PDB file of C-alpha atoms in Angstrom:
ATOM      1  CA  UNK F   1      13.559 -17.933  10.003  1.00 92.00           C
ATOM      2  CA  UNK F   2      12.209 -17.981  13.061  1.00 97.00           C
ATOM      3  CA  UNK F   3       9.454 -14.765  14.266  1.00 98.00           C
ATOM      4  CA  UNK F   4       7.266 -14.189  16.997  1.00 98.00           C
ATOM      5  CA  UNK F   5       4.905 -11.658  18.716  1.00 98.00           C
ATOM      6  CA  UNK F   6       6.214 -11.107  22.450  1.00 98.00           C
ATOM      7  CA  UNK F   7       3.330  -9.904  24.333  1.00 97.00           C
ATOM      8  CA  UNK F   8       5.015  -8.475  26.720  1.00 97.00           C
ATOM      9  CA  UNK F   9       5.275  -4.533  27.258  1.00 97.00           C
ATOM     10  CA  UNK F  10       9.065  -4.139  26.239  1.00 98.00           C
ATOM     11  CA  UNK F  11      10.753  -0.625  25.943  1.00 97.00           C
ATOM     12  CA  UNK F  12      13.248  -0.054  23.485  1.00 97.00           C
ATOM     13  CA  UNK F  13      16.149   1.865  24.536  1.00 95.00           C
ATOM     14  CA  UNK F  14      18.392   1.032  21.147  1.00 94.00           C
ATOM     15  CA  UNK F  15      20.775  -1.296  23.746  1.00 94.00           C
ATOM     16  CA  UNK F  16      17.867  -4.497  21.896  1.00 96.00           C
ATOM     17  CA  UNK F  17      20.161  -4.083  18.742  1.00 96.00           C
ATOM     18  CA  UNK F  18      23.087  -6.321  19.457  1.00 96.00           C
ATOM     19  CA  UNK F  19      23.858  -9.924  18.486  1.00 97.00           C
ATOM     20  CA  UNK F  20      21.761 -12.407  20.103  1.00 98.00           C
ATOM     21  CA  UNK F  21      19.317 -10.099  21.997  1.00 98.00           C
ATOM     22  CA  UNK F  22      16.493 -13.007  21.247  1.00 98.00           C
ATOM     23  CA  UNK F  23      18.661 -15.926  21.765  1.00 98.00           C
ATOM     24  CA  UNK F  24      19.586 -14.298  25.283  1.00 98.00           C
ATOM     25  CA  UNK F  25      16.186 -12.637  26.153  1.00 98.00           C
ATOM     26  CA  UNK F  26      13.794 -16.057  24.836  1.00 98.00           C
ATOM     27  CA  UNK F  27      16.068 -18.527  23.376  1.00 98.00           C
ATOM     28  CA  UNK F  28      15.684 -17.961  19.817  1.00 98.00           C
ATOM     29  CA  UNK F  29      18.430 -18.375  17.849  1.00 98.00           C
ATOM     30  CA  UNK F  30      19.316 -18.389  14.739  1.00 97.00           C
ATOM     31  CA  UNK F  31      17.690 -15.784  12.075  1.00 98.00           C
ATOM     32  CA  UNK F  32      14.509 -14.037  13.750  1.00 98.00           C
ATOM     33  CA  UNK F  33      12.168 -11.311  13.582  1.00 98.00           C
ATOM     34  CA  UNK F  34      10.601 -10.561  16.860  1.00 98.00           C
ATOM     35  CA  UNK F  35       7.959  -8.114  16.919  1.00 98.00           C
ATOM     36  CA  UNK F  36       6.673  -5.761  20.365  1.00 98.00           C
ATOM     37  CA  UNK F  37       4.783  -3.358  21.660  1.00 98.00           C
ATOM     38  CA  UNK F  38       6.025  -0.681  24.237  1.00 98.00           C
ATOM     39  CA  UNK F  39       7.776   3.317  23.961  1.00 98.00           C
ATOM     40  CA  UNK F  40      10.500   3.830  22.734  1.00 96.00           C
ATOM     41  CA  UNK F  41      13.260   6.207  24.476  1.00 92.00           C
ATOM     42  CA  UNK F  42      16.957   6.157  22.571  1.00 92.00           C
ATOM     43  CA  UNK F  43      19.337   7.243  24.352  1.00 84.00           C
ATOM     44  CA  UNK F  44      22.681   8.823  22.701  1.00 72.00           C
ATOM     45  CA  UNK F  45      24.762   5.923  23.896  1.00 72.00           C
ATOM     46  CA  UNK F  46      22.751   3.511  22.100  1.00 76.00           C
ATOM     47  CA  UNK F  47      22.502   5.411  18.999  1.00 76.00           C
ATOM     48  CA  UNK F  48      23.877   3.299  16.035  1.00 81.00           C
ATOM     49  CA  UNK F  49      22.941   6.290  12.978  1.00 77.00           C
ATOM     50  CA  UNK F  50      25.688   8.965  13.501  1.00 76.00           C
ATOM     51  CA  UNK F  51      24.061  11.489  11.329  1.00 79.00           C
ATOM     52  CA  UNK F  52      21.362  11.494  14.446  1.00 78.00           C
ATOM     53  CA  UNK F  53      23.808  12.087  16.716  1.00 73.00           C
ATOM     54  CA  UNK F  54      25.734  14.475  15.173  1.00 77.00           C
ATOM     55  CA  UNK F  55      21.471  16.053  14.990  1.00 76.00           C
ATOM     56  CA  UNK F  56      20.865  15.364  18.599  1.00 72.00           C
ATOM     57  CA  UNK F  57      18.174  13.675  17.118  1.00 79.00           C
ATOM     58  CA  UNK F  58      15.863  12.281  19.533  1.00 79.00           C
ATOM     59  CA  UNK F  59      13.836   9.037  19.360  1.00 89.00           C
ATOM     60  CA  UNK F  60      11.229   9.048  21.248  1.00 92.00           C
ATOM     61  CA  UNK F  61       7.171   7.277  21.185  1.00 95.00           C
ATOM     62  CA  UNK F  62       4.954   7.138  23.941  1.00 97.00           C
ATOM     63  CA  UNK F  63       4.355   3.609  21.967  1.00 98.00           C
ATOM     64  CA  UNK F  64       5.427   1.703  19.247  1.00 98.00           C
ATOM     65  CA  UNK F  65       5.138  -1.150  17.691  1.00 98.00           C
ATOM     66  CA  UNK F  66       8.875  -2.596  16.860  1.00 98.00           C
ATOM     67  CA  UNK F  67      10.502  -5.159  15.195  1.00 98.00           C
ATOM     68  CA  UNK F  68      14.010  -6.686  15.834  1.00 98.00           C
ATOM     69  CA  UNK F  69      15.256  -8.621  12.954  1.00 98.00           C
ATOM     70  CA  UNK F  70      18.850 -10.345  13.118  1.00 98.00           C
ATOM     71  CA  UNK F  71      20.385 -12.249  10.124  1.00 98.00           C
ATOM     72  CA  UNK F  72      23.786 -14.451  10.424  1.00 98.00           C
ATOM     73  CA  UNK F  73      26.023 -12.247   8.122  1.00 95.00           C
ATOM     74  CA  UNK F  74      27.384  -9.534   9.368  1.00 89.00           C
ATOM     75  CA  UNK F  75      26.759  -7.781   5.677  1.00 94.00           C
ATOM     76  CA  UNK F  76      25.577  -3.871   6.039  1.00 95.00           C
ATOM     77  CA  UNK F  77      24.368  -3.596   2.402  1.00 97.00           C
ATOM     78  CA  UNK F  78      21.971  -6.979   3.067  1.00 97.00           C
ATOM     79  CA  UNK F  79      21.377  -5.262   6.660  1.00 97.00           C
ATOM     80  CA  UNK F  80      20.228  -2.175   4.649  1.00 97.00           C
ATOM     81  CA  UNK F  81      18.554  -4.146   1.860  1.00 97.00           C
ATOM     82  CA  UNK F  82      16.499  -5.805   4.107  1.00 98.00           C
ATOM     83  CA  UNK F  83      15.607  -3.008   6.372  1.00 98.00           C
ATOM     84  CA  UNK F  84      14.118  -1.332   3.379  1.00 98.00           C
ATOM     85  CA  UNK F  85      12.091  -4.514   2.936  1.00 98.00           C
ATOM     86  CA  UNK F  86      10.648  -4.302   5.961  1.00 98.00           C
ATOM     87  CA  UNK F  87       9.631  -0.822   5.962  1.00 98.00           C
ATOM     88  CA  UNK F  88       7.809  -1.315   2.452  1.00 98.00           C
ATOM     89  CA  UNK F  89       6.380  -4.540   3.747  1.00 98.00           C
ATOM     90  CA  UNK F  90       4.665  -2.020   5.895  1.00 98.00           C
ATOM     91  CA  UNK F  91       3.954   0.170   3.647  1.00 98.00           C
ATOM     92  CA  UNK F  92       1.964  -1.852   1.683  1.00 97.00           C
ATOM     93  CA  UNK F  93       0.072  -3.474   4.833  1.00 98.00           C
ATOM     94  CA  UNK F  94      -0.700  -0.140   6.145  1.00 98.00           C
ATOM     95  CA  UNK F  95      -1.871   0.957   1.857  1.00 97.00           C
ATOM     96  CA  UNK F  96      -4.137  -2.485   2.388  1.00 96.00           C
ATOM     97  CA  UNK F  97      -5.872  -1.179   5.383  1.00 96.00           C
ATOM     98  CA  UNK F  98      -5.995   2.467   4.336  1.00 94.00           C
ATOM     99  CA  UNK F  99      -6.006   2.722   0.763  1.00 90.00           C
ATOM    100  CA  UNK F 100      -6.658   6.617   0.520  1.00 90.00           C
ATOM    101  CA  UNK F 101      -3.082   7.362   2.770  1.00 91.00           C
ATOM    102  CA  UNK F 102      -0.779   9.395   1.105  1.00 93.00           C
ATOM    103  CA  UNK F 103       1.917   7.285   2.148  1.00 97.00           C
ATOM    104  CA  UNK F 104       5.525   8.207   1.279  1.00 97.00           C
ATOM    105  CA  UNK F 105       8.586   6.432   1.379  1.00 97.00           C
ATOM    106  CA  UNK F 106      11.726   8.268   1.958  1.00 96.00           C
ATOM    107  CA  UNK F 107      14.690   6.108   2.086  1.00 93.00           C
ATOM    108  CA  UNK F 108      14.302   3.856   5.077  1.00 95.00           C
ATOM    109  CA  UNK F 109      10.884   6.095   6.550  1.00 96.00           C
ATOM    110  CA  UNK F 110       7.455   6.129   5.686  1.00 98.00           C
ATOM    111  CA  UNK F 111       5.390   9.641   5.984  1.00 98.00           C
ATOM    112  CA  UNK F 112       1.692  10.291   5.824  1.00 97.00           C
ATOM    113  CA  UNK F 113       2.533  13.945   4.287  1.00 95.00           C
ATOM    114  CA  UNK F 114       4.789  15.952   6.686  1.00 95.00           C
ATOM    115  CA  UNK F 115       3.769  13.508   9.314  1.00 97.00           C
ATOM    116  CA  UNK F 116       6.394  10.479  10.218  1.00 96.00           C
ATOM    117  CA  UNK F 117       5.752   7.259  10.904  1.00 98.00           C
ATOM    118  CA  UNK F 118       8.810   5.078  11.473  1.00 97.00           C
ATOM    119  CA  UNK F 119      11.774   5.102  12.824  1.00 96.00           C
ATOM    120  CA  UNK F 120      14.675   2.250  11.525  1.00 96.00           C
ATOM    121  CA  UNK F 121      18.091   1.501  11.502  1.00 96.00           C
ATOM    122  CA  UNK F 122      20.428  -1.062  10.377  1.00 96.00           C
ATOM    123  CA  UNK F 123      23.876  -2.056  11.801  1.00 96.00           C
ATOM    124  CA  UNK F 124      26.191  -4.832  12.029  1.00 96.00           C
ATOM    125  CA  UNK F 125      27.555  -6.705  14.535  1.00 96.00           C
ATOM    126  CA  UNK F 126      30.572  -9.276  14.526  1.00 96.00           C
ATOM    127  CA  UNK F 127      28.514 -11.979  13.790  1.00 97.00           C
ATOM    128  CA  UNK F 128      25.136 -10.675  12.646  1.00 97.00           C
ATOM    129  CA  UNK F 129      23.476  -8.155  10.527  1.00 97.00           C
ATOM    130  CA  UNK F 130      21.068  -6.199  12.819  1.00 97.00           C
ATOM    131  CA  UNK F 131      17.729  -3.846  11.860  1.00 98.00           C
ATOM    132  CA  UNK F 132      14.957  -2.502  14.458  1.00 97.00           C
ATOM    133  CA  UNK F 133      12.083  -0.873  12.707  1.00 98.00           C
ATOM    134  CA  UNK F 134       9.377   0.758  14.907  1.00 98.00           C
ATOM    135  CA  UNK F 135       5.959   2.501  13.729  1.00 98.00           C
ATOM    136  CA  UNK F 136       4.051   4.253  16.146  1.00 98.00           C
ATOM    137  CA  UNK F 137       1.096   3.175  17.789  1.00 98.00           C
ATOM    138  CA  UNK F 138       0.716   6.484  19.333  1.00 97.00           C
ATOM    139  CA  UNK F 139       1.512   9.999  17.687  1.00 95.00           C
ATOM    140  CA  UNK F 140       1.205  12.350  20.735  1.00 94.00           C
ATOM    141  CA  UNK F 141       4.338  13.904  22.523  1.00 94.00           C
ATOM    142  CA  UNK F 142       6.646  12.695  19.732  1.00 94.00           C
ATOM    143  CA  UNK F 143       9.951  15.038  18.842  1.00 93.00           C
ATOM    144  CA  UNK F 144       8.688  15.460  15.342  1.00 94.00           C
ATOM    145  CA  UNK F 145       5.094  15.500  13.623  1.00 95.00           C
ATOM    146  CA  UNK F 146       3.384  12.144  13.426  1.00 97.00           C
ATOM    147  CA  UNK F 147       0.985   9.662  12.661  1.00 97.00           C
ATOM    148  CA  UNK F 148       0.571   5.990  14.463  1.00 98.00           C
ATOM    149  CA  UNK F 149      -1.564   3.267  14.206  1.00 98.00           C
ATOM    150  CA  UNK F 150      -4.583   4.231  16.082  1.00 97.00           C
ATOM    151  CA  UNK F 151      -4.677   7.337  13.548  1.00 97.00           C
ATOM    152  CA  UNK F 152      -5.326   4.743  11.597  1.00 97.00           C
ATOM    153  CA  UNK F 153      -8.291   2.388  13.086  1.00 97.00           C
ATOM    154  CA  UNK F 154      -5.064  -0.290  12.804  1.00 98.00           C
ATOM    155  CA  UNK F 155      -4.745  -2.781  16.173  1.00 98.00           C
ATOM    156  CA  UNK F 156      -0.820  -3.113  16.852  1.00 98.00           C
ATOM    157  CA  UNK F 157      -0.601  -6.714  17.195  1.00 98.00           C
ATOM    158  CA  UNK F 158      -2.761  -7.566  14.065  1.00 98.00           C
ATOM    159  CA  UNK F 159      -0.486  -5.484  12.144  1.00 98.00           C
ATOM    160  CA  UNK F 160       2.618  -6.950  13.628  1.00 98.00           C
ATOM    161  CA  UNK F 161       1.667 -10.688  12.597  1.00 98.00           C
ATOM    162  CA  UNK F 162       0.355  -9.687   8.968  1.00 98.00           C
ATOM    163  CA  UNK F 163       4.512  -7.968   9.018  1.00 98.00           C
ATOM    164  CA  UNK F 164       5.935 -11.022  10.446  1.00 98.00           C
ATOM    165  CA  UNK F 165       3.761 -13.219   7.746  1.00 98.00           C
ATOM    166  CA  UNK F 166       4.761 -10.901   5.101  1.00 98.00           C
ATOM    167  CA  UNK F 167       8.689 -11.169   6.110  1.00 98.00           C
ATOM    168  CA  UNK F 168       8.903 -15.340   6.378  1.00 98.00           C
ATOM    169  CA  UNK F 169       6.702 -15.330   2.683  1.00 98.00           C
ATOM    170  CA  UNK F 170       9.402 -13.017   1.200  1.00 97.00           C
ATOM    171  CA  UNK F 171      12.191 -14.706   2.841  1.00 96.00           C
ATOM    172  CA  UNK F 172      10.608 -18.564   1.624  1.00 96.00           C
ATOM    173  CA  UNK F 173       9.688 -16.709  -1.804  1.00 96.00           C
ATOM    174  CA  UNK F 174      13.081 -15.602  -2.256  1.00 94.00           C
ATOM    175  CA  UNK F 175      15.152 -19.053  -1.395  1.00 92.00           C
ATOM    176  CA  UNK F 176      12.653 -20.778  -3.516  1.00 94.00           C
ATOM    177  CA  UNK F 177      13.656 -18.076  -6.091  1.00 94.00           C
ATOM    178  CA  UNK F 178      17.476 -18.497  -6.302  1.00 91.00           C
ATOM    179  CA  UNK F 179      17.448 -22.062  -6.364  1.00 93.00           C
ATOM    180  CA  UNK F 180      14.993 -22.475  -9.611  1.00 92.00           C
ATOM    181  CA  UNK F 181      16.761 -19.993 -12.225  1.00 88.00           C
ATOM    182  CA  UNK F 182      19.764 -21.739 -14.054  1.00 87.00           C
ATOM    183  CA  UNK F 183      23.202 -20.200 -14.223  1.00 86.00           C
ATOM    184  CA  UNK F 184      24.064 -17.521 -17.095  1.00 90.00           C
ATOM    185  CA  UNK F 185      27.115 -19.661 -19.187  1.00 84.00           C
TER     186      UNK F 185
END
């Protein structure tokens, strides 16, 4: 599993959620989790969530910390489990930094009361499972009530690096766990 924080600002449009994006753009081949900061404005032609499409939802933020995960198994259920694990790691990191936070996870999203902190989606390509998870950095001019990392005094780059490290630790522990257990008779 390769991870990288990309220093350049990248506008997330949904077009990035495709097979081999990390390889085409950054030369990172194989399972990867990339993080970058930039605006978020998902156009309908790149929206993966059919419920959002049907509802005409707008996915927009002036500044968001984005995570793009690609794992080379085209398994939707595994993709959704990875999506939720990534969101749980974000929740744990937020609660470590702001213990008084009234954080709730509802499915694959995080909320502070009625304010939404994250967006996320899992999908598959013919060769891989893909996840986009974003957490607001700023909370102004969003289509729904939101909170962002700046509201909690958390620097986006520092938060990203904590999530990338936690992801590597989780994947390593998972791979170790599957090797240390005897099979059932």
